[in-house]
Amino acid sequence: TREELVETLDRVDGKGYKAYKDIEGEYDMGGFLLYIDHVQSDPFAPPSRLRVRVAQTFPPDYTADRDSVVALSDYLTRQFSKSINKYNTRGRGTGRSFLISIDCGRQEILERTSMHIAQEYVEARFEVGLPAAGRRILGREAVKIFTETIPSIVKNSLFFGSIDWKEAVDFIDLYQDQQYIRRVLRNMGLVAFVADGAVLPRESGISERPLKNAVPFRSPDTMRVSIMLPHRGTITGMGIPEGVTLVVGGGYHGKSTLLKALEKCVYNHIPGDGREYVITVDDAVKIRAEDGRYIENVDISPFINNIPTGEDTRFFSTLNASGSTSQAANIIEALEIGTSLLLMDEDTCATNFMIRDARMQRLVSAEKEPITPFLDSVRALYENKGVSTVLVLGGAGDYFDVCDRVIMMDGFVPHDVTVRAKEIAEEIRSFRERDKAPDFTCIKERVPMKRSLNAGYKDKIQSKGLENIRMGYETVDLSMVEQIADDSQTAAIANIIRYARDRYIDDRATLREVIDRVLTDIDENSLSCISPFKGHPGNMARPRRYEIAAAFNRYRGFKTVR
Ligand code: ADP
Ligand code: MG
């Protein structure tokens, strides 16, 4: 009980920090249950992991379906975080003393471990830096945190009566509308929707908040569609159809900004973000060149053949990929996991992968060029595999021949210039000889080798921020995997690698099957099931299958069965 916790804290007051370990356990705090799952080893270590559990008091309509639960959880987490800022009086102390935090995310609404809504209870998982002066326990201060601060935070954020329910419902309704758009896109023959009035540009390269005073989005009339939403009513905006779509326009006119929005809008965004009603199919994959990356046994032969080393590109491996081979591998790996939309920006593509014009074809004959440019395969990808492409281009008009749709950005406003582009393609011939379009029907699924995923010393597999995962002494570099939106997704990916290896990787299951099994477990048992910890599972957010695969593929020890 609460009294026992207070007694223990009195007893350890003034002692060395290690004595805090004595408070680990479960306490009835009167009104809520407190679980002290893990106490940090010193004031500078990662903060202690705690949970509170309260009775679930929300209307059943909002806790029955998965979408509502994800949205309500996200909302409650943000309220808990606000509540922390309101009630936490930061005293002085060493290291992380007095810190209280919950993993509440930023612009995206994601499924997270930090809030769990069950039939009977709501559980918040958060962190506390237990207070110390030097390395001596400030027991009396800790008592205040447990008997005053935390109860206030809990009381003001986790109950039906303590939150602004109208605001919460708006939040859930928005999320449901977003999910609705994403579901109907396919039936409408679209791969993305960008609402009229949306704000796409971000505040800065380091802030995902909306740019102030931005030019609002306005669909070209020829591409405008309207969608009747369950909550908000009818909404209009630009529908990007399946097929091959080019985004052209002068430099600085907003091409990359549009593509970035499409990349990030595989996730749903919070009210006020500007991209609330920008929705991309959830299996869209950003493709870019990534020279230097590791490649293990990828069949890049649809794009690259007869390389001078004589290697068989059906089984291509390298420690140091070139721009074009890395881009080819990124596409094949996306197809291996299954995608219906590729997103590319000329700013981050390898030119020789994208185009090969008539003059270059004349000078360097086809036999001497291992690369079949994307220009010659983009149609086959759509026609044989049903994979659409949205491609930002400022400089390669040869693509007019192979596209279905051309959007021109002009002063941040899109125009449909398809007809004109097709006329120009007739008037000014490219004089190219088309390379034989590759056959994408034989994308093979690779089988991960269990032994290759032993991380060595202490089997350390741990994320570091957004972009890195430590595997033993290796660091997996995810900085070019641009659709990871949150540190906690990276943390989840690290846990998934270990979980998948220990359960499902058996030198027979393919990478895609392994990832599917893990995601099924998460669907059935919640995201915490991949955690190595009991109690507070650590801060994780749900990643997509592509980013999970991307981490496997970039681990320099990764091997597949041949
Ligand atoms: P491009 O790829 O065509 O060269 P960008 O998309 O990089 O252009 O945009 C150039 C700049 O314009 C960026 O700094 C971006 O933030 C800003 N920008 C983009 N869209 C808008 C908009 N709708 N309103 C105001 N500024 C914008
Ligand atoms: Mg650009």
Coordinates of C-alpha atoms and ligand atoms in Angstrom, one line a residue:
T1 CA 0.0 0.0 0.0
R2 CA 0.8 3.7 -0.1
E3 CA 1.9 3.6 3.6
E4 CA 4.4 0.9 2.9
L5 CA 5.9 2.9 0.0
V6 CA 6.2 6.0 2.2
E7 CA 7.8 3.9 5.0
T8 CA 10.3 2.4 2.7
L9 CA 11.2 5.9 1.3
D10 CA 11.6 7.2 4.8
R11 CA 13.9 4.3 5.7
V12 CA 16.2 4.8 2.6
D13 CA 16.3 8.6 2.9
G14 CA 19.9 9.8 2.9
K15 CA 21.3 6.4 1.9
G16 CA 23.2 5.5 -1.2
Y17 CA 21.2 5.5 -4.4
K18 CA 21.2 1.7 -4.7
A19 CA 18.8 1.5 -1.7
Y20 CA 16.1 2.8 -4.0
K21 CA 15.8 -0.7 -5.3
D22 CA 13.8 -1.5 -2.2
I23 CA 10.8 0.3 -3.6
E24 CA 10.4 -1.9 -6.6
G25 CA 6.9 -3.5 -6.4
E26 CA 3.2 -3.0 -6.6
Y27 CA 1.3 -0.5 -4.5
D28 CA -2.4 0.3 -4.0
M29 CA -2.3 4.1 -3.9
G30 CA -6.0 4.5 -3.2
G31 CA -7.7 5.4 -6.5
F32 CA -5.0 3.8 -8.6
L33 CA -2.4 1.0 -8.7
L34 CA 1.3 1.9 -8.9
Y35 CA 3.8 -0.4 -10.3
I36 CA 7.5 0.4 -9.8
D37 CA 8.9 -2.0 -12.4
H38 CA 12.4 -1.0 -12.6
V39 CA 14.5 1.4 -10.5
Q40 CA 17.4 3.1 -12.2
S41 CA 20.9 2.2 -10.9
D42 CA 22.1 5.8 -10.3
P43 CA 20.8 9.3 -10.8
F44 CA 22.3 9.6 -14.2
A45 CA 21.1 6.3 -15.6
P46 CA 18.0 6.1 -17.8
P47 CA 15.1 7.0 -15.5
S48 CA 13.0 4.4 -13.6
R49 CA 10.1 2.7 -15.3
L50 CA 6.7 2.9 -13.7
R51 CA 3.1 2.2 -14.5
V52 CA -0.2 3.4 -13.1
R53 CA -3.4 1.6 -13.6
V54 CA -6.9 3.2 -13.1
A55 CA -10.4 2.0 -13.7
Q56 CA -11.5 2.4 -17.3
T57 CA -14.2 5.0 -17.4
F58 CA -14.8 5.8 -21.1
P59 CA -18.0 5.2 -23.1
P60 CA -17.9 1.7 -24.6
D61 CA -18.4 3.2 -28.1
Y62 CA -14.9 4.6 -27.9
T63 CA -13.1 1.5 -26.6
A64 CA -14.6 -1.2 -28.8
D65 CA -12.8 -0.9 -32.1
R66 CA -9.1 -0.8 -32.8
D67 CA -9.0 2.7 -34.4
S68 CA -10.8 4.4 -31.6
V69 CA -8.5 2.7 -29.0
V70 CA -5.4 3.8 -30.9
A71 CA -6.7 7.4 -31.1
L72 CA -8.0 7.6 -27.6
S73 CA -4.7 6.2 -26.2
D74 CA -2.7 8.7 -28.2
Y75 CA -5.0 11.5 -26.9
L76 CA -4.7 10.3 -23.3
T77 CA -0.9 10.1 -23.6
R78 CA -0.8 13.7 -24.7
Q79 CA -3.0 14.7 -21.8
F80 CA -0.8 12.8 -19.3
S81 CA 2.2 14.7 -20.7
K82 CA 0.5 18.0 -20.4
S83 CA -0.5 17.1 -16.9
I84 CA 3.1 16.3 -16.1
N85 CA 4.1 19.8 -17.2
K86 CA 1.4 21.3 -15.0
Y87 CA 2.1 19.4 -11.8
N88 CA 5.7 18.5 -11.8
T89 CA 7.6 20.9 -9.7
R90 CA 11.2 20.3 -10.6
G91 CA 13.3 20.4 -7.5
R92 CA 17.1 20.5 -7.6
G93 CA 19.1 17.3 -7.6
T94 CA 21.6 15.3 -9.5
G95 CA 21.3 13.8 -12.9
R96 CA 17.7 13.1 -13.9
S97 CA 16.3 13.8 -10.4
F98 CA 12.6 14.9 -10.5
L99 CA 12.2 14.2 -14.2
I100 CA 8.9 12.8 -15.1
S101 CA 8.1 11.9 -18.7
I102 CA 5.8 9.9 -20.9
D103 CA 6.4 8.9 -24.5
C104 CA 3.7 11.0 -26.3
G105 CA 5.1 11.5 -29.8
R106 CA 4.8 14.6 -31.9
Q107 CA 2.9 15.1 -35.2
E108 CA 1.9 11.5 -35.9
I109 CA -0.8 9.5 -34.2
L110 CA 0.8 6.1 -33.6
E111 CA 0.0 3.0 -31.7
R112 CA 2.3 3.2 -28.6
T113 CA 3.2 1.2 -25.6
S114 CA 3.0 4.2 -23.3
M115 CA -0.8 4.0 -22.9
H116 CA -2.8 0.8 -22.7
I117 CA -6.6 0.8 -22.7
A118 CA -8.1 -2.5 -21.7
Q119 CA -11.7 -3.5 -21.1
E120 CA -11.4 -2.9 -17.3
Y121 CA -8.5 -0.5 -16.9
V122 CA -6.3 2.1 -18.4
E123 CA -2.6 1.9 -17.8
A124 CA 0.0 4.6 -18.4
R125 CA 3.6 3.6 -18.7
F126 CA 6.0 6.4 -17.8
E127 CA 9.4 7.3 -16.4
V128 CA 10.6 9.0 -13.3
G129 CA 14.0 10.2 -12.3
L130 CA 14.1 9.4 -8.6
P131 CA 15.6 12.3 -6.8
A132 CA 19.0 12.4 -5.3
A133 CA 21.6 14.9 -3.9
G134 CA 24.9 13.7 -5.2
R135 CA 24.3 10.0 -4.9
R136 CA 22.3 10.2 -1.7
I137 CA 18.6 9.4 -1.8
L138 CA 16.2 12.4 -1.3
G139 CA 13.5 10.2 0.3
R140 CA 11.2 13.0 1.4
E141 CA 11.2 14.5 -2.0
A142 CA 10.4 11.1 -3.5
V143 CA 7.5 10.8 -1.1
K144 CA 6.1 14.1 -2.5
I145 CA 6.4 12.8 -6.0
F146 CA 4.5 9.6 -5.2
T147 CA 1.9 11.1 -2.9
E148 CA 1.3 14.5 -4.5
T149 CA 2.7 14.9 -8.0
I150 CA 1.8 11.5 -9.5
P151 CA -1.7 11.4 -8.0
S152 CA -2.4 14.9 -9.4
I153 CA -1.1 13.9 -12.9
V154 CA -3.2 10.7 -12.9
K155 CA -6.3 12.4 -11.6
N156 CA -6.2 15.0 -14.3
S157 CA -5.6 12.9 -17.3
L158 CA -6.7 9.4 -17.3
F159 CA -10.4 9.6 -16.5
F160 CA -13.5 10.4 -18.5
G161 CA -14.3 13.2 -16.1
S162 CA -10.8 14.7 -16.1
I163 CA -10.4 15.4 -19.8
D164 CA -12.1 17.7 -22.3
W165 CA -14.3 14.9 -23.8
K166 CA -15.4 17.0 -26.7
E167 CA -11.8 17.6 -27.7
A168 CA -11.1 13.9 -27.3
V169 CA -14.0 12.9 -29.5
D170 CA -12.9 15.3 -32.2
F171 CA -9.5 13.7 -32.1
I172 CA -10.9 10.2 -32.4
D173 CA -13.3 11.3 -35.1
L174 CA -10.4 12.8 -37.1
Y175 CA -8.5 9.6 -36.8
Q176 CA -11.5 7.5 -38.0
D177 CA -12.0 9.9 -40.9
Q178 CA -8.3 9.5 -41.8
Q179 CA -8.5 5.7 -41.7
Y180 CA -11.7 5.9 -43.8
I181 CA -9.9 7.9 -46.5
R182 CA -7.0 5.5 -46.5
R183 CA -9.4 2.5 -46.9
V184 CA -11.5 4.1 -49.8
L185 CA -8.5 5.3 -51.8
R186 CA -8.0 1.9 -53.4
N187 CA -11.7 1.6 -54.4
M188 CA -11.4 5.0 -56.0
G189 CA -8.3 4.0 -58.0
L190 CA -6.2 6.5 -56.1
V191 CA -2.9 6.2 -54.3
A192 CA -3.0 9.4 -52.4
F193 CA -5.4 12.2 -51.4
V194 CA -4.3 15.8 -50.6
A195 CA -7.1 17.9 -49.3
D196 CA -7.8 21.4 -50.5
G197 CA -6.5 23.8 -47.8
A198 CA -3.9 21.4 -46.5
V199 CA -0.6 22.9 -45.3
L200 CA 2.3 20.8 -46.6
P201 CA 5.6 22.6 -45.8
R202 CA 7.2 22.2 -42.4
E203 CA 8.6 24.9 -40.2
S204 CA 12.2 24.0 -40.8
G205 CA 14.5 21.1 -41.6
I206 CA 14.5 20.2 -38.0
S207 CA 10.9 20.9 -37.1
E208 CA 7.9 18.9 -38.3
R209 CA 5.5 21.6 -37.2
P210 CA 3.5 23.4 -40.0
L211 CA 5.1 26.4 -41.7
K212 CA 3.3 29.5 -40.7
N213 CA 1.8 31.6 -43.6
A214 CA 2.2 28.9 -46.1
V215 CA 0.3 28.8 -49.4
P216 CA -2.6 26.4 -48.7
F217 CA -2.9 23.5 -51.1
R218 CA -5.4 23.7 -53.9
S219 CA -6.2 20.8 -56.2
P220 CA -6.2 21.3 -60.0
D221 CA -9.8 21.1 -61.1
T222 CA -9.2 18.0 -63.3
M223 CA -7.9 16.1 -60.4
R224 CA -10.3 17.1 -57.7
V225 CA -12.3 14.4 -56.0
S226 CA -14.7 14.6 -53.1
I227 CA -15.0 12.1 -50.3
M228 CA -17.9 11.8 -47.9
L229 CA -16.4 11.2 -44.5
P230 CA -18.2 9.5 -41.6
H231 CA -17.7 12.5 -39.3
R232 CA -16.5 15.6 -41.0
G233 CA -18.9 15.4 -44.0
T234 CA -17.7 16.0 -47.6
I235 CA -14.1 16.9 -48.2
T236 CA -12.5 17.8 -51.5
G237 CA -8.9 17.6 -52.7
M238 CA -6.5 16.2 -55.2
G239 CA -6.7 12.5 -55.9
I240 CA -3.5 11.1 -57.3
P241 CA -4.6 8.1 -59.5
E242 CA -2.8 4.8 -59.8
G243 CA -0.2 4.6 -62.5
V244 CA 2.9 6.8 -63.2
T245 CA 2.6 10.4 -62.0
L246 CA 5.3 13.0 -62.5
V247 CA 5.6 16.1 -60.3
V248 CA 7.4 18.7 -62.4
G249 CA 8.1 22.5 -62.0
G250 CA 10.9 25.0 -61.5
G251 CA 13.3 24.7 -58.6
Y252 CA 11.8 26.0 -55.3
H253 CA 8.2 25.7 -56.4
G254 CA 7.3 23.0 -53.9
K255 CA 7.8 19.7 -55.6
S256 CA 9.8 18.0 -52.9
T257 CA 7.5 19.4 -50.2
L258 CA 4.6 17.6 -51.9
L259 CA 6.5 14.4 -52.1
K260 CA 7.6 14.6 -48.5
A261 CA 4.0 15.0 -47.4
L262 CA 3.0 11.9 -49.4
E263 CA 5.9 10.0 -47.7
K264 CA 4.9 11.0 -44.2
C265 CA 1.2 10.7 -44.8
V266 CA 1.3 6.9 -44.6
Y267 CA 0.7 7.9 -40.9
N268 CA -2.1 10.0 -39.5
H269 CA -1.4 13.5 -38.2
I270 CA -2.8 15.4 -35.2
P271 CA -5.3 18.3 -35.4
G272 CA -3.5 21.5 -36.4
D273 CA -0.7 19.7 -38.3
G274 CA -1.9 20.9 -41.7
R275 CA -1.7 17.4 -43.1
E276 CA -4.7 16.0 -41.3
Y277 CA -6.4 15.1 -44.5
V278 CA -3.4 14.2 -46.6
I279 CA -3.5 10.5 -46.9
T280 CA -1.3 8.1 -48.8
V281 CA -1.9 4.3 -49.2
D282 CA -0.2 2.7 -46.2
D283 CA 2.1 0.5 -48.2
A284 CA 3.8 3.4 -50.0
V285 CA 7.6 3.2 -49.9
K286 CA 10.1 6.1 -50.4
I287 CA 12.9 5.0 -52.7
R288 CA 16.2 6.8 -52.9
A289 CA 19.8 6.2 -53.7
E290 CA 21.8 5.3 -50.7
D291 CA 25.4 4.7 -51.7
G292 CA 27.6 2.9 -49.2
R293 CA 24.8 0.7 -47.9
Y294 CA 25.1 -3.0 -47.4
I295 CA 23.3 -5.4 -49.7
E296 CA 22.8 -9.1 -49.1
N297 CA 21.8 -11.4 -51.9
V298 CA 19.3 -9.2 -53.6
D299 CA 18.2 -10.0 -57.2
I300 CA 18.8 -6.6 -58.8
S301 CA 18.9 -8.2 -62.3
P302 CA 15.7 -6.4 -63.5
F303 CA 17.7 -3.2 -63.3
I304 CA 21.4 -4.2 -63.5
N305 CA 23.0 -6.9 -65.6
N306 CA 26.5 -7.9 -66.9
I307 CA 28.5 -5.8 -64.5
P308 CA 32.3 -5.7 -65.4
T309 CA 33.2 -7.9 -62.4
G310 CA 31.2 -10.7 -63.9
E311 CA 29.1 -11.1 -60.8
D312 CA 25.7 -12.6 -61.2
T313 CA 23.3 -9.7 -60.3
R314 CA 20.5 -12.2 -59.5
F315 CA 22.4 -12.8 -56.2
F316 CA 23.9 -9.4 -55.6
S317 CA 25.8 -8.6 -52.3
T318 CA 28.1 -5.8 -51.4
L319 CA 29.5 -4.0 -48.4
N320 CA 29.5 -0.7 -50.3
A321 CA 26.8 -0.2 -52.9
S322 CA 26.9 2.5 -55.6
G323 CA 24.2 5.0 -56.1
S324 CA 22.4 3.0 -58.8
T325 CA 22.8 -0.4 -57.2
S326 CA 21.6 0.9 -53.9
Q327 CA 18.5 2.4 -55.5
A328 CA 17.9 -0.9 -57.4
A329 CA 18.1 -2.9 -54.2
N330 CA 15.8 -0.5 -52.4
I331 CA 13.1 -1.0 -55.0
I332 CA 13.5 -4.8 -55.1
E333 CA 13.4 -5.0 -51.3
A334 CA 10.2 -3.0 -51.3
L335 CA 8.7 -5.3 -53.9
E336 CA 9.8 -8.3 -51.9
I337 CA 7.8 -7.1 -48.8
G338 CA 5.0 -5.9 -51.0
T339 CA 4.2 -2.4 -52.0
S340 CA 1.7 -0.6 -54.3
L341 CA 3.4 2.8 -54.5
L342 CA 6.9 4.0 -55.0
L343 CA 7.8 7.6 -54.1
M344 CA 10.9 9.1 -55.6
D345 CA 12.5 12.6 -55.7
E346 CA 15.2 13.5 -58.2
D347 CA 17.0 15.3 -55.4
T348 CA 17.9 11.9 -53.9
C349 CA 18.0 9.6 -57.0
A350 CA 21.0 8.3 -58.9
T351 CA 20.8 10.0 -62.4
N352 CA 22.2 7.0 -64.3
F353 CA 19.6 4.9 -62.6
M354 CA 16.8 7.2 -63.7
I355 CA 17.7 8.2 -67.3
R356 CA 19.8 7.4 -70.3
D357 CA 19.2 9.7 -73.2
A358 CA 19.6 9.2 -77.0
R359 CA 23.0 10.8 -77.2
M360 CA 24.4 8.7 -74.3
Q361 CA 22.9 5.6 -75.9
R362 CA 24.7 6.4 -79.1
L363 CA 28.0 6.9 -77.4
V364 CA 27.8 4.1 -74.9
S365 CA 26.2 1.1 -76.5
A366 CA 23.6 -1.0 -74.7
E367 CA 26.0 -4.0 -74.3
K368 CA 28.4 -1.7 -72.4
E369 CA 25.8 -0.4 -70.0
P370 CA 24.7 -2.7 -67.2
I371 CA 21.9 -0.4 -66.1
T372 CA 18.3 -0.6 -67.5
P373 CA 17.1 2.9 -66.5
F374 CA 14.0 3.2 -64.4
L375 CA 12.5 5.1 -67.4
D376 CA 12.3 1.8 -69.2
S377 CA 10.8 -0.2 -66.3
V378 CA 8.4 2.2 -64.6
R379 CA 5.5 1.1 -66.9
A380 CA 6.2 -2.6 -66.6
L381 CA 6.1 -2.1 -62.8
Y382 CA 2.6 -0.7 -63.1
E383 CA 1.3 -3.0 -65.8
N384 CA 2.8 -6.3 -64.7
K385 CA 2.9 -5.8 -60.9
G386 CA 0.3 -3.1 -60.2
V387 CA 2.9 -0.9 -58.6
S388 CA 2.4 2.8 -59.1
T389 CA 5.1 5.5 -59.0
V390 CA 5.0 9.2 -58.1
L391 CA 8.2 10.8 -59.3
V392 CA 9.5 14.3 -58.7
L393 CA 11.4 15.6 -61.7
G394 CA 12.8 18.9 -62.8
G395 CA 15.1 17.9 -65.6
A396 CA 14.1 14.7 -67.5
G397 CA 11.4 15.2 -70.0
D398 CA 12.0 11.8 -71.5
Y399 CA 9.6 10.6 -68.8
F400 CA 6.7 12.3 -70.6
D401 CA 6.6 9.3 -72.9
V402 CA 5.9 6.8 -70.1
C403 CA 3.7 8.7 -67.6
D404 CA 0.0 8.8 -67.1
R405 CA -0.2 12.1 -65.4
V406 CA 1.9 15.2 -65.0
I407 CA 1.4 17.7 -62.1
M408 CA 3.3 21.0 -62.4
M409 CA 4.0 22.9 -59.2
D410 CA 3.9 26.6 -59.8
G411 CA 4.4 28.9 -56.9
F412 CA 3.4 26.0 -54.5
V413 CA 0.1 25.5 -56.5
P414 CA -0.3 22.3 -58.5
H415 CA -1.6 22.3 -62.1
D416 CA -2.5 19.4 -64.3
V417 CA -0.3 19.7 -67.4
T418 CA -0.7 16.1 -68.6
V419 CA -2.2 17.1 -72.0
R420 CA 0.5 19.6 -72.8
A421 CA 3.3 17.3 -71.7
K422 CA 2.0 14.5 -74.0
E423 CA 1.8 17.0 -76.9
I424 CA 5.4 18.0 -76.3
A425 CA 6.4 14.4 -76.3
E426 CA 4.9 14.1 -79.8
E427 CA 6.5 17.4 -81.0
I428 CA 9.9 16.8 -79.6
R429 CA 10.9 13.1 -80.0
S430 CA 13.4 11.7 -77.5
F431 CA 15.0 9.5 -80.2
R432 CA 15.7 7.0 -77.5
E433 CA 15.9 3.3 -78.1
R434 CA 13.9 1.7 -75.3
D435 CA 15.7 -0.9 -73.4
K436 CA 13.9 -4.2 -73.0
A437 CA 11.5 -3.7 -70.1
P438 CA 12.5 -6.0 -67.3
D439 CA 10.3 -8.8 -66.0
F440 CA 9.2 -8.2 -62.4
T441 CA 7.3 -11.4 -62.1
C442 CA 10.1 -13.3 -60.5
I443 CA 10.8 -11.3 -57.3
K444 CA 12.1 -13.9 -54.9
E445 CA 11.6 -13.9 -51.2
R446 CA 14.8 -14.3 -49.3
V447 CA 15.2 -16.5 -46.2
P448 CA 17.1 -14.9 -43.3
M449 CA 19.8 -17.1 -41.7
K450 CA 19.3 -17.3 -37.9
R451 CA 23.0 -17.6 -37.1
S452 CA 23.7 -14.3 -38.8
L453 CA 21.6 -12.4 -36.3
N454 CA 23.5 -13.2 -33.2
A455 CA 24.6 -9.8 -32.1
G456 CA 27.6 -11.3 -30.2
Y457 CA 28.8 -10.0 -26.8
K458 CA 25.7 -9.8 -24.5
D459 CA 23.5 -10.0 -27.5
K460 CA 22.9 -6.3 -27.4
I461 CA 20.2 -5.1 -29.9
Q462 CA 19.2 -1.6 -29.0
S463 CA 18.1 1.5 -30.7
K464 CA 19.9 4.8 -30.4
G465 CA 17.6 7.6 -31.3
L466 CA 15.7 7.7 -34.6
E467 CA 18.4 6.6 -37.0
N468 CA 20.5 3.9 -35.4
I469 CA 20.3 0.4 -34.0
R470 CA 23.2 -1.1 -32.2
M471 CA 23.7 -4.8 -32.9
G472 CA 26.6 -6.0 -30.8
Y473 CA 29.5 -3.9 -32.1
E474 CA 27.8 -3.0 -35.3
T475 CA 25.6 0.0 -35.9
V476 CA 22.7 -0.3 -38.3
D477 CA 22.4 3.0 -40.1
L478 CA 18.8 3.9 -40.8
S479 CA 19.4 7.6 -41.6
M480 CA 18.3 7.0 -45.2
V481 CA 15.2 5.2 -44.2
E482 CA 13.1 8.3 -44.4
Q483 CA 9.7 6.9 -43.4
I484 CA 10.6 6.2 -39.8
A485 CA 8.8 8.9 -38.0
D486 CA 9.5 8.4 -34.3
D487 CA 12.4 7.2 -32.1
S488 CA 10.0 4.8 -30.5
Q489 CA 9.4 3.1 -33.8
T490 CA 13.2 2.5 -34.0
A491 CA 13.1 1.1 -30.5
A492 CA 10.3 -1.3 -31.6
I493 CA 12.3 -2.4 -34.6
A494 CA 15.3 -3.3 -32.5
N495 CA 13.1 -5.4 -30.2
I496 CA 11.4 -7.0 -33.3
I497 CA 14.8 -8.1 -34.7
R498 CA 15.5 -10.0 -31.5
Y499 CA 11.9 -11.3 -31.1
A500 CA 11.8 -12.5 -34.7
R501 CA 15.2 -14.2 -34.5
D502 CA 14.3 -16.1 -31.3
R503 CA 10.8 -17.2 -32.5
Y504 CA 10.4 -17.2 -36.2
I505 CA 13.7 -17.1 -38.1
D506 CA 14.5 -20.7 -38.7
D507 CA 16.4 -20.8 -42.0
R508 CA 13.2 -21.7 -43.8
A509 CA 10.7 -18.8 -43.3
T510 CA 11.1 -15.9 -45.6
L511 CA 11.8 -12.4 -44.3
R512 CA 8.3 -11.4 -45.4
E513 CA 6.7 -14.3 -43.6
V514 CA 8.8 -13.6 -40.4
I515 CA 7.7 -10.0 -40.3
D516 CA 4.1 -10.9 -40.9
R517 CA 4.1 -13.4 -38.0
V518 CA 5.6 -10.7 -35.7
L519 CA 2.9 -8.2 -36.8
T520 CA 0.2 -10.8 -36.2
D521 CA 1.5 -11.3 -32.7
I522 CA 1.4 -7.6 -32.1
D523 CA -2.2 -7.4 -33.4
E524 CA -3.2 -10.2 -31.1
N525 CA -1.2 -9.4 -28.0
S526 CA -0.4 -5.7 -28.3
L527 CA 2.9 -4.0 -29.0
S528 CA 4.4 -4.8 -25.6
C529 CA 4.7 -8.5 -26.5
I530 CA 8.0 -7.8 -28.3
S531 CA 9.6 -6.3 -25.3
P532 CA 12.3 -8.1 -23.3
F533 CA 11.0 -6.4 -20.1
K534 CA 8.3 -7.4 -17.7
G535 CA 5.9 -4.7 -16.6
H536 CA 6.7 -1.4 -18.3
P537 CA 7.7 -2.6 -21.7
G538 CA 9.9 0.4 -22.7
N539 CA 8.8 3.1 -25.0
M540 CA 7.8 1.7 -28.4
A541 CA 5.6 2.8 -31.3
R542 CA 4.4 0.5 -34.0
P543 CA 6.6 0.5 -37.1
R544 CA 5.5 -0.5 -40.6
R545 CA 6.8 -3.8 -42.2
Y546 CA 9.0 -1.9 -44.7
E547 CA 11.0 -0.2 -42.0
I548 CA 11.4 -3.4 -40.1
A549 CA 12.7 -5.1 -43.3
A550 CA 14.9 -2.1 -43.9
A551 CA 16.7 -2.6 -40.6
F552 CA 17.4 -6.3 -41.4
N553 CA 18.6 -5.4 -44.8
R554 CA 21.1 -2.8 -43.6
Y555 CA 22.6 -4.9 -40.8
R556 CA 26.1 -5.7 -42.1
G557 CA 26.0 -9.1 -40.5
F558 CA 22.7 -10.1 -42.2
K559 CA 22.9 -13.2 -44.3
T560 CA 20.2 -15.1 -46.2
V561 CA 20.0 -18.8 -47.1
R562 CA 21.1 -19.4 -50.7
Ligands
ADP1 P1 11.5 22.1 -55.1 O1 11.6 20.7 -54.7 O2 10.4 22.4 -56.1 O3 12.8 22.7 -55.5 P2 10.7 22.6 -52.3 O4 9.6 21.7 -52.1 O5 12.0 22.1 -51.7 O6 10.9 23.0 -53.8 O7 10.3 24.0 -51.7 C1 11.1 25.1 -51.6 C2 10.8 25.9 -50.4 O8 9.5 26.4 -50.4 C3 10.9 25.1 -49.1 O9 11.7 25.9 -48.2 C4 9.5 24.9 -48.6 O10 9.4 24.9 -47.2 C5 8.8 26.1 -49.2 N1 7.4 25.8 -49.5 C6 7.0 24.7 -50.1 N2 5.6 24.7 -50.2 C7 5.2 25.9 -49.7 C8 3.9 26.5 -49.5 N3 2.8 25.8 -49.9 N4 3.9 27.7 -49.0 C9 5.0 28.3 -48.6 N5 6.2 27.8 -48.7 C10 6.4 26.6 -49.3
MG2 MG 13.3 19.4 -54.7

